[in-house]
């Protein structure tokens, strides 16, 4: 949907600027927008969540959270491999 994409892009852009707290706000707005047409988060949602958690944890030196984010990223890659088996660039 339009708002899902808008909020995902806002979150991603803010994350790239190092504004993790603001990125988190837009990520959760994206999740709320998804609830109208998805029952669970898809691989791209999980990928963005894992990156957001990893970045915030790294900056705050919260290493337990940082290492937990790897599990979310691994699940995102498992789902991506199942949905897009010929897409290799993300997994490279």
Short mmCIF file of C-alpha atoms in Angstrom, two decimals:
data_model
loop_
_atom_site.label_atom_id
_atom_site.label_comp_id
_atom_site.label_asym_id
_atom_site.label_seq_id
_atom_site.Cartn_x
_atom_site.Cartn_y
_atom_site.Cartn_z
CA UNK A 1 0.00 0.00 0.00
CA UNK A 2 0.98 3.63 -0.36
CA UNK A 3 1.43 4.31 3.36
CA UNK A 4 3.31 1.06 3.97
CA UNK A 5 5.83 2.05 1.29
CA UNK A 6 6.00 5.66 2.46
CA UNK A 7 6.67 4.71 6.08
CA UNK A 8 9.20 2.00 5.08
CA UNK A 9 11.10 4.52 2.96
CA UNK A 10 11.01 7.16 5.71
CA UNK A 11 12.32 4.63 8.22
CA UNK A 12 15.06 3.49 5.86
CA UNK A 13 16.15 7.04 5.04
CA UNK A 14 16.25 8.09 8.67
CA UNK A 15 18.17 4.94 9.58
CA UNK A 16 20.78 5.75 6.93
CA UNK A 17 21.18 9.23 8.43
CA UNK A 18 21.84 7.69 11.84
CA UNK A 19 18.51 8.86 13.25
CA UNK A 20 17.54 5.47 14.65
CA UNK A 21 14.90 6.64 17.14
CA UNK A 22 12.98 8.50 14.45
CA UNK A 23 13.42 5.54 12.09
CA UNK A 24 11.81 3.29 14.71
CA UNK A 25 8.73 5.52 14.84
CA UNK A 26 8.22 5.21 11.10
CA UNK A 27 8.95 1.49 11.16
CA UNK A 28 6.12 0.96 13.63
CA UNK A 29 3.83 3.15 11.51
CA UNK A 30 4.69 0.87 8.58
CA UNK A 31 3.83 -2.20 10.67
CA UNK A 32 0.48 -0.65 11.58
CA UNK A 33 -0.24 0.09 7.92
CA UNK A 34 0.61 -3.56 7.06
CA UNK A 35 -1.94 -4.96 9.50
CA UNK A 36 -4.74 -4.20 7.09
CA UNK A 37 -3.52 -6.66 4.47
CA UNK A 38 -0.86 -8.94 6.04
CA UNK A 39 -1.23 -11.44 8.85
CA UNK A 40 2.51 -11.45 9.63
CA UNK A 41 5.60 -9.50 8.72
CA UNK A 42 7.19 -10.60 5.45
CA UNK A 43 10.90 -11.05 4.80
CA UNK A 44 11.45 -7.41 3.87
CA UNK A 45 9.74 -6.24 7.07
CA UNK A 46 11.89 -8.60 9.13
CA UNK A 47 15.02 -7.44 7.29
CA UNK A 48 14.25 -3.80 8.12
CA UNK A 49 13.42 -4.70 11.73
CA UNK A 50 16.67 -6.63 12.12
CA UNK A 51 18.72 -3.74 10.72
CA UNK A 52 16.95 -1.23 12.93
CA UNK A 53 17.55 -3.31 16.06
CA UNK A 54 21.17 -3.99 15.09
CA UNK A 55 21.93 -0.32 14.46
CA UNK A 56 20.28 0.89 17.66
CA UNK A 57 21.93 -1.83 19.75
CA UNK A 58 25.35 -1.18 18.23
CA UNK A 59 25.14 2.55 18.90
CA UNK A 60 24.01 1.91 22.49
CA UNK A 61 26.59 -0.89 22.94
CA UNK A 62 23.83 -3.34 23.91
CA UNK A 63 25.54 -6.44 22.62
CA UNK A 64 22.87 -8.96 23.66
CA UNK A 65 20.31 -7.10 21.55
CA UNK A 66 22.83 -6.74 18.73
CA UNK A 67 23.38 -10.50 18.60
CA UNK A 68 19.61 -11.20 18.82
CA UNK A 69 19.09 -9.02 15.75
CA UNK A 70 21.15 -11.53 13.76
CA UNK A 71 18.44 -14.15 14.36
CA UNK A 72 15.84 -11.79 12.88
CA UNK A 73 18.07 -11.11 9.87
CA UNK A 74 18.68 -14.84 9.41
CA UNK A 75 14.92 -15.49 9.43
CA UNK A 76 14.42 -12.70 6.90
CA UNK A 77 16.99 -14.33 4.61
CA UNK A 78 15.35 -17.76 5.03
CA UNK A 79 11.99 -16.30 4.05
CA UNK A 80 13.51 -14.33 1.17
CA UNK A 81 15.18 -17.48 -0.17
CA UNK A 82 11.82 -19.29 -0.13
CA UNK A 83 9.88 -16.46 -1.81
CA UNK A 84 12.56 -15.32 -4.27
CA UNK A 85 14.85 -18.34 -4.82
CA UNK A 86 16.62 -16.80 -7.84
CA UNK A 87 17.40 -13.48 -6.11
CA UNK A 88 21.03 -13.70 -5.02
CA UNK A 89 22.12 -10.09 -4.63
CA UNK A 90 20.72 -9.53 -1.12
CA UNK A 91 22.24 -12.79 0.10
CA UNK A 92 25.69 -11.96 -1.34
#
